[in-house]
Short mmCIF file of C-alpha atoms in Angstrom, two decimals:
data_model
loop_
_atom_site.label_atom_id
_atom_site.label_comp_id
_atom_site.label_asym_id
_atom_site.label_seq_id
_atom_site.Cartn_x
_atom_site.Cartn_y
_atom_site.Cartn_z
CA MET N 1 145.40 164.22 126.65
CA GLN N 2 149.07 163.47 125.88
CA VAL N 3 148.74 160.03 127.52
CA LEU N 4 145.49 159.34 125.63
CA PHE N 5 147.14 160.10 122.28
CA GLY N 6 150.07 157.88 123.26
CA ILE N 7 147.69 154.96 123.93
CA ILE N 8 145.85 155.54 120.63
CA PHE N 9 149.12 155.60 118.67
CA HIS N 10 150.25 152.36 120.34
CA PHE N 11 146.91 150.75 119.49
CA ILE N 12 147.29 151.65 115.79
CA GLY N 13 150.86 150.33 115.84
CA GLY N 14 149.74 147.14 117.59
CA PHE N 15 146.96 146.65 115.04
CA ALA N 16 149.47 146.99 112.20
CA SER N 17 151.86 144.49 113.80
CA GLY N 18 149.12 142.00 114.61
CA SER N 19 147.75 142.22 111.06
CA PHE N 20 150.77 142.52 108.75
CA TYR N 21 151.15 138.77 108.13
CA ILE N 22 147.61 138.49 106.68
CA PRO N 23 148.51 139.79 103.15
CA TYR N 24 151.21 137.09 102.88
CA LYS N 25 148.41 134.51 102.89
CA LYS N 26 147.33 135.93 99.53
CA VAL N 27 150.71 135.17 97.91
CA LYS N 28 150.47 132.11 95.63
CA GLY N 29 153.16 129.94 94.05
CA TRP N 30 156.12 131.44 95.93
CA SER N 31 158.27 129.89 98.62
CA TRP N 32 158.33 131.48 102.06
CA GLU N 33 161.82 132.97 101.63
CA SER N 34 160.81 134.72 98.40
CA TYR N 35 157.77 136.58 99.67
CA TRP N 36 159.42 137.24 103.06
CA ILE N 37 162.37 139.12 101.55
CA VAL N 38 160.23 141.03 99.03
CA GLY N 39 158.08 142.25 101.91
CA GLY N 40 161.23 142.86 103.94
CA LEU N 41 162.73 145.16 101.31
CA PHE N 42 159.72 147.43 101.81
CA SER N 43 159.80 147.04 105.62
CA TRP N 44 163.50 147.68 106.15
CA LEU N 45 164.92 149.47 103.10
CA ILE N 46 162.30 151.42 101.11
CA ILE N 47 159.65 152.69 103.54
CA PRO N 48 161.85 153.80 106.52
CA PRO N 49 163.85 156.50 104.65
CA LEU N 50 160.67 157.57 102.85
CA ALA N 51 158.95 158.02 106.23
CA ALA N 52 161.96 159.93 107.56
CA TRP N 53 162.07 162.15 104.46
CA LEU N 54 158.40 163.02 104.97
CA THR N 55 158.63 163.66 108.71
CA VAL N 56 162.20 164.46 109.87
CA PRO N 57 163.92 167.54 108.37
CA HIS N 58 167.65 167.01 107.67
CA PHE N 59 167.53 163.31 108.63
CA THR N 60 170.56 162.51 106.44
CA GLU N 61 172.56 165.20 108.24
CA ILE N 62 171.55 163.74 111.61
CA ILE N 63 172.81 160.29 110.60
CA SER N 64 176.05 161.79 109.23
CA ALA N 65 176.65 163.71 112.47
CA THR N 66 176.05 160.65 114.68
CA SER N 67 179.08 158.94 116.24
CA ALA N 68 180.32 155.65 114.83
CA ALA N 69 179.72 153.97 118.21
CA THR N 70 176.04 154.97 118.25
CA LEU N 71 175.55 153.85 114.64
CA GLY N 72 177.40 150.60 115.32
CA TRP N 73 175.40 149.65 118.41
CA THR N 74 172.10 150.57 116.76
CA PHE N 75 173.01 148.44 113.74
CA PHE N 76 174.20 145.58 116.00
CA TRP N 77 170.91 145.40 117.89
CA GLY N 78 169.15 145.55 114.52
CA ILE N 79 171.06 142.46 113.38
CA LEU N 80 170.02 140.50 116.49
CA TRP N 81 166.46 141.76 116.21
CA GLY N 82 166.56 140.72 112.53
CA ILE N 83 167.22 137.12 113.56
CA GLY N 84 164.19 137.30 115.83
CA GLY N 85 162.08 138.85 113.07
CA LEU N 86 163.23 136.16 110.65
CA MET N 87 162.12 133.46 113.07
CA TYR N 88 158.80 135.27 113.60
CA GLY N 89 157.76 134.25 110.12
CA LEU N 90 158.66 130.65 110.85
CA GLY N 91 156.76 130.77 114.13
CA MET N 92 153.59 131.91 112.38
CA ARG N 93 153.98 129.07 109.88
CA TYR N 94 154.27 126.44 112.63
CA LEU N 95 151.86 127.71 115.31
CA GLY N 96 149.53 130.18 113.61
CA MET N 97 148.66 133.77 114.49
CA SER N 98 147.02 133.14 117.87
CA LEU N 99 149.32 130.69 119.70
CA GLY N 100 152.45 131.87 117.87
CA ASN N 101 152.02 135.54 118.74
CA SER N 102 151.01 134.82 122.35
CA VAL N 103 154.17 132.80 123.05
CA LEU N 104 156.51 134.97 121.01
CA LEU N 105 155.27 138.34 122.21
CA GLY N 106 155.07 137.17 125.79
CA PHE N 107 158.83 136.59 125.75
CA THR N 108 159.39 139.84 123.86
CA SER N 109 157.39 141.74 126.47
CA ALA N 110 159.29 140.26 129.41
CA PHE N 111 162.79 140.62 127.96
CA GLY N 112 162.11 144.02 126.40
CA ALA N 113 161.09 145.32 129.82
CA LEU N 114 163.85 143.62 131.85
CA VAL N 115 167.09 143.52 129.89
CA PRO N 116 167.63 147.31 129.60
CA SER N 117 167.47 147.60 133.40
CA ILE N 118 170.06 144.82 133.77
CA TYR N 119 172.32 146.62 131.29
CA TYR N 120 171.98 149.94 133.14
CA ASN N 121 172.96 148.16 136.35
CA PHE N 122 176.46 147.86 134.89
CA ALA N 123 176.45 150.98 132.71
CA LYS N 124 175.08 153.65 135.03
CA THR N 125 173.14 156.21 133.00
CA PRO N 126 171.26 159.19 134.50
CA GLY N 127 167.48 158.81 134.21
CA LYS N 128 167.64 155.07 133.38
CA THR N 129 166.22 152.36 135.65
CA THR N 130 168.61 149.69 136.97
CA PHE N 131 167.76 146.11 137.93
CA THR N 132 168.70 146.91 141.52
CA GLU N 133 165.98 149.56 141.55
CA LEU N 134 163.47 147.00 140.35
CA LEU N 135 164.41 144.70 143.23
CA THR N 136 164.47 147.34 145.96
CA THR N 137 161.45 149.55 145.15
CA SER N 138 157.73 148.81 145.45
CA TRP N 139 157.04 149.83 141.85
CA GLY N 140 159.99 147.74 140.67
CA ARG N 141 158.71 144.64 142.41
CA ILE N 142 155.34 145.15 140.69
CA VAL N 143 157.18 145.16 137.35
CA LEU N 144 159.04 141.96 138.25
CA ALA N 145 155.78 140.32 139.37
CA GLY N 146 154.34 141.22 135.98
CA VAL N 147 157.27 139.56 134.22
CA VAL N 148 156.79 136.36 136.27
CA LEU N 149 153.06 136.43 135.45
CA CYS N 150 153.97 136.85 131.77
CA LEU N 151 156.09 133.70 131.84
CA LEU N 152 153.21 131.85 133.52
CA GLY N 153 150.91 133.01 130.70
CA ILE N 154 153.38 131.71 128.13
CA TYR N 155 153.39 128.32 129.87
CA ILE N 156 149.57 128.21 129.84
CA CYS N 157 149.51 129.05 126.10
CA GLY N 158 152.05 126.33 125.46
CA ARG N 159 149.86 123.92 127.42
CA ALA N 160 146.93 124.84 125.16
CA GLY N 161 149.10 124.04 122.15
CA VAL N 162 149.92 120.60 123.58
CA LEU N 163 146.20 119.90 124.14
CA LYS N 164 145.40 121.03 120.60
CA GLU N 165 148.03 118.73 119.13
CA LYS N 166 146.67 115.74 121.08
CA GLU N 167 143.03 116.39 120.20
CA LEU N 168 143.09 117.13 116.50
CA PRO N 169 144.08 114.74 113.69
CA GLU N 170 146.92 115.94 111.48
CA GLU N 171 144.70 116.92 108.56
CA LYS N 172 142.39 118.94 110.85
CA LYS N 173 145.29 120.85 112.43
CA LYS N 174 146.58 121.78 109.01
CA GLU N 175 143.27 123.08 107.67
CA SER N 176 143.97 126.49 109.18
CA ILE N 177 147.76 126.17 109.71
CA LYS N 178 149.25 124.19 106.82
CA GLU N 179 152.63 123.53 108.48
CA PHE N 180 151.50 123.13 112.10
CA ASN N 181 154.31 121.74 114.28
CA LEU N 182 154.10 122.37 118.03
CA VAL N 183 157.66 121.51 119.06
CA LYS N 184 159.34 123.42 116.21
CA GLY N 185 156.95 126.31 116.72
CA LEU N 186 157.56 126.65 120.47
CA VAL N 187 161.35 126.52 120.03
CA VAL N 188 161.29 129.06 117.19
CA CYS N 189 158.87 131.42 118.96
CA THR N 190 160.88 131.29 122.20
CA ILE N 191 164.13 132.27 120.46
CA SER N 192 162.33 134.80 118.29
CA GLY N 193 160.57 136.36 121.27
CA ILE N 194 163.83 136.84 123.16
CA LEU N 195 165.72 138.29 120.17
CA SER N 196 162.80 140.46 119.03
CA ALA N 197 163.20 142.44 122.25
CA CYS N 198 166.48 143.72 120.76
CA PHE N 199 164.45 146.27 118.80
CA ASN N 200 163.80 148.09 122.05
CA TYR N 201 167.52 148.02 122.85
CA GLY N 202 168.22 149.43 119.38
CA ILE N 203 165.89 152.35 120.07
CA GLU N 204 167.80 152.97 123.31
CA ALA N 205 171.17 152.74 121.52
CA GLY N 206 170.00 155.11 118.76
CA GLY N 207 168.69 157.61 121.29
CA PRO N 208 171.24 160.32 120.34
CA MET N 209 169.77 160.41 116.81
CA SER N 210 166.20 160.86 118.02
CA GLU N 211 167.36 163.44 120.57
CA MET N 212 169.12 165.39 117.79
CA ALA N 213 165.96 165.25 115.68
CA ASN N 214 163.96 166.46 118.67
CA SER N 215 166.42 169.32 119.33
CA PHE N 216 166.22 170.52 115.72
CA TRP N 217 162.44 170.40 115.81
CA GLN N 218 162.16 172.23 119.14
CA ALA N 219 164.54 174.91 117.88
CA ALA N 220 162.20 175.45 114.93
CA HIS N 221 159.12 175.29 117.19
CA PRO N 222 160.10 177.10 120.42
CA GLU N 223 156.45 177.29 121.47
CA ALA N 224 156.13 173.45 121.59
CA THR N 225 155.49 171.82 124.96
CA THR N 226 155.90 168.18 123.86
CA LYS N 227 158.60 166.10 122.21
CA PHE N 228 158.86 165.80 118.43
CA LEU N 229 156.21 163.26 117.37
CA TYR N 230 158.39 161.62 114.69
CA GLN N 231 161.79 161.76 116.40
CA ASN N 232 162.38 157.97 116.22
CA ASN N 233 161.94 157.76 112.44
CA VAL N 234 165.60 158.62 111.87
CA THR N 235 166.74 155.91 114.32
CA TYR N 236 164.67 153.29 112.51
CA ILE N 237 166.68 153.73 109.31
CA VAL N 238 169.92 152.49 110.90
CA LEU N 239 168.22 149.95 113.15
CA LEU N 240 166.38 148.35 110.25
CA TRP N 241 169.54 148.15 108.14
CA GLY N 242 170.64 145.55 110.67
CA GLY N 243 167.37 143.65 110.30
CA LEU N 244 167.65 143.76 106.52
CA THR N 245 171.21 142.39 106.63
CA THR N 246 170.20 139.30 108.60
CA ASN N 247 167.05 138.54 106.66
CA PHE N 248 168.55 139.18 103.22
CA ILE N 249 171.49 136.82 103.80
CA TRP N 250 169.27 134.04 105.14
CA CYS N 251 166.64 134.34 102.41
CA MET N 252 169.29 134.28 99.69
CA ILE N 253 170.76 131.13 101.27
CA LEU N 254 167.30 129.53 101.22
CA ASN N 255 166.70 130.66 97.63
CA ALA N 256 169.95 128.95 96.63
CA LYS N 257 169.33 125.83 98.73
CA ASN N 258 165.72 125.38 97.60
CA LYS N 259 166.37 126.54 94.03
CA THR N 260 163.65 129.17 94.34
CA PHE N 261 165.35 132.18 92.73
CA GLY N 262 162.96 131.61 89.83
CA ASP N 263 160.00 132.63 92.03
CA TYR N 264 160.60 136.31 91.33
CA THR N 265 160.03 135.90 87.58
CA ASN N 266 157.87 132.76 87.48
CA LYS N 267 155.05 133.61 85.07
CA LYS N 268 153.01 130.63 86.28
CA ALA N 269 152.53 132.50 89.57
CA PRO N 270 150.36 135.65 89.81
CA LEU N 271 153.42 137.92 89.91
CA ARG N 272 151.59 141.26 90.08
CA ASN N 273 149.44 140.08 93.00
CA ASN N 274 152.39 138.47 94.77
CA TYR N 275 154.52 141.60 94.62
CA PHE N 276 151.57 143.76 95.67
CA PHE N 277 150.61 141.68 98.71
CA ALA N 278 154.23 141.18 99.79
CA ALA N 279 154.82 144.94 99.50
CA LEU N 280 151.57 145.60 101.39
CA ALA N 281 152.62 143.25 104.19
CA GLY N 282 156.02 144.95 104.43
CA THR N 283 154.52 148.43 104.49
CA ILE N 284 151.97 147.49 107.18
CA TRP N 285 154.81 145.94 109.18
CA PHE N 286 156.74 149.23 109.21
CA LEU N 287 153.65 151.16 110.31
CA GLN N 288 153.75 149.34 113.65
CA PHE N 289 156.98 151.13 114.58
CA PHE N 290 156.03 154.37 112.85
CA PHE N 291 153.11 154.60 115.29
CA TYR N 292 155.16 153.09 118.12
CA GLY N 293 157.55 156.03 117.74
CA MET N 294 154.62 158.44 117.91
CA GLY N 295 153.29 156.75 121.05
CA GLU N 296 156.76 156.66 122.59
CA SER N 297 157.16 160.40 122.01
CA ARG N 298 154.11 160.87 124.24
CA LEU N 299 154.67 158.15 126.87
CA GLY N 300 158.47 157.68 126.86
CA ASN N 301 160.48 154.63 125.76
CA GLY N 302 160.22 152.82 129.10
CA ALA N 303 158.55 149.54 129.92
CA SER N 304 155.10 151.20 129.71
CA SER N 305 155.39 151.97 125.99
CA TRP N 306 156.94 148.62 125.08
CA ILE N 307 154.49 146.60 127.14
CA LEU N 308 151.45 148.55 125.92
CA HIS N 309 152.54 147.98 122.32
CA MET N 310 152.95 144.23 122.96
CA ALA N 311 149.52 144.01 124.64
CA PHE N 312 147.73 145.48 121.64
CA ILE N 313 149.60 143.15 119.25
CA ILE N 314 148.60 140.09 121.33
CA LEU N 315 144.96 141.21 121.33
CA VAL N 316 144.84 141.87 117.57
CA ALA N 317 146.75 138.70 116.66
CA ASN N 318 144.34 136.57 118.66
CA MET N 319 141.37 138.26 117.03
CA TRP N 320 142.85 137.23 113.68
CA GLY N 321 143.47 133.73 115.04
CA ILE N 322 139.77 133.40 115.86
CA ALA N 323 138.75 134.87 112.48
CA LEU N 324 141.03 132.39 110.68
CA LYS N 325 139.47 129.48 112.67
CA GLU N 326 142.77 128.35 114.16
CA TRP N 327 141.04 126.90 117.25
CA ASN N 328 138.04 125.31 115.51
CA GLY N 329 137.38 121.70 116.45
CA VAL N 330 139.18 121.70 119.80
CA SER N 331 137.52 120.87 123.12
CA LYS N 332 136.07 123.44 125.52
CA LYS N 333 138.96 122.69 127.91
CA THR N 334 141.54 123.64 125.24
CA ARG N 335 139.70 126.83 124.26
CA THR N 336 139.46 127.76 127.93
CA THR N 337 143.17 127.09 128.41
CA ILE N 338 144.30 129.34 125.54
CA THR N 339 141.86 132.03 126.70
CA TRP N 340 143.32 131.98 130.22
CA GLY N 341 146.83 132.03 128.78
CA ILE N 342 146.05 135.15 126.74
CA ILE N 343 144.31 136.82 129.71
CA THR N 344 147.31 136.05 131.94
CA ILE N 345 149.75 137.58 129.45
CA LEU N 346 147.58 140.68 129.08
CA LEU N 347 147.30 141.05 132.87
CA SER N 348 151.08 140.77 133.12
CA VAL N 349 151.48 143.40 130.44
CA PHE N 350 149.30 145.88 132.29
CA LEU N 351 150.94 145.02 135.63
CA VAL N 352 154.34 145.91 134.20
CA GLY N 353 152.93 149.10 132.73
CA TYR N 354 151.28 150.03 136.04
CA GLY N 355 154.47 149.45 138.00
CA ASN N 356 156.43 151.56 135.54
CA SER N 357 153.84 154.37 135.75
CA LEU N 358 154.25 154.47 139.56
CA ASN N 359 157.94 155.20 139.00
CA LYS N 360 157.02 158.26 136.95
#
């Protein structure tokens, strides 16, 4: 039952992540940097402490009692993840929900599962998997095979993008994706996918905060047999400060460069709607990790949780891609190619999760 609830929580989180960009499409008359940072203020500054206040008793005391090193590393990984998150928005602009998410999240899945084990190879930590273990155990080799399969899936998706670009005239490509650009999109999504995995490293770095929250909760609930469902909500506050820092600086630079500071008060634009939909997008974005934390409390923050979360996002994002007609007008060969690419990535995701479950 605990595992079932973990899967359900990850599905809800994946649905939120795969859907959050949709409200941005309702924003009119604003530049990208304007609606991105308005949504980001809700994602990274307003909603996280509100969620912690509602779910984690004494969360401010936990942060105050945390060592500077833990806070610093959590914030650092948040900054790097913030660069990846910033480029996510660009990736969706250039490739669309379906192709963009498949490429980006494929990289995020692979690196999120692998890099922590490489780190623990040099920084030995009890209970943490090292890269050597992945190479020398049967379950570890299954995980590595899944990562290789993931990269193959990314290549197949990229191939589908090349076919789409060759087949459709420029105006047709931009009916569903106004700024479609395959080369820019693939470069941006690759970098974003790698850096977005830093969120998982930030959760690892902020572990002492979630463990403290869990200890307080278990002390108040001695009869409990599971971990505190909301223990990660305190970690997110510090981690997302890093993401806010990166995104705020870049969006302000773009506002200055593009002379778009006037967007926020431009009465020719539907300001009430713009603020509402940007805030809605930001709030939905945060819900992905709110529910990820709940799923992680039931399944653990290993490759299984991360990979399962990525799989659900890929599924939901591609459902939206179909609904938004991003692949209309392409040949059967191209549709078959993107379908096989998505299937390959999903198979890799479950292979990594299966290998990790054998370790447990």
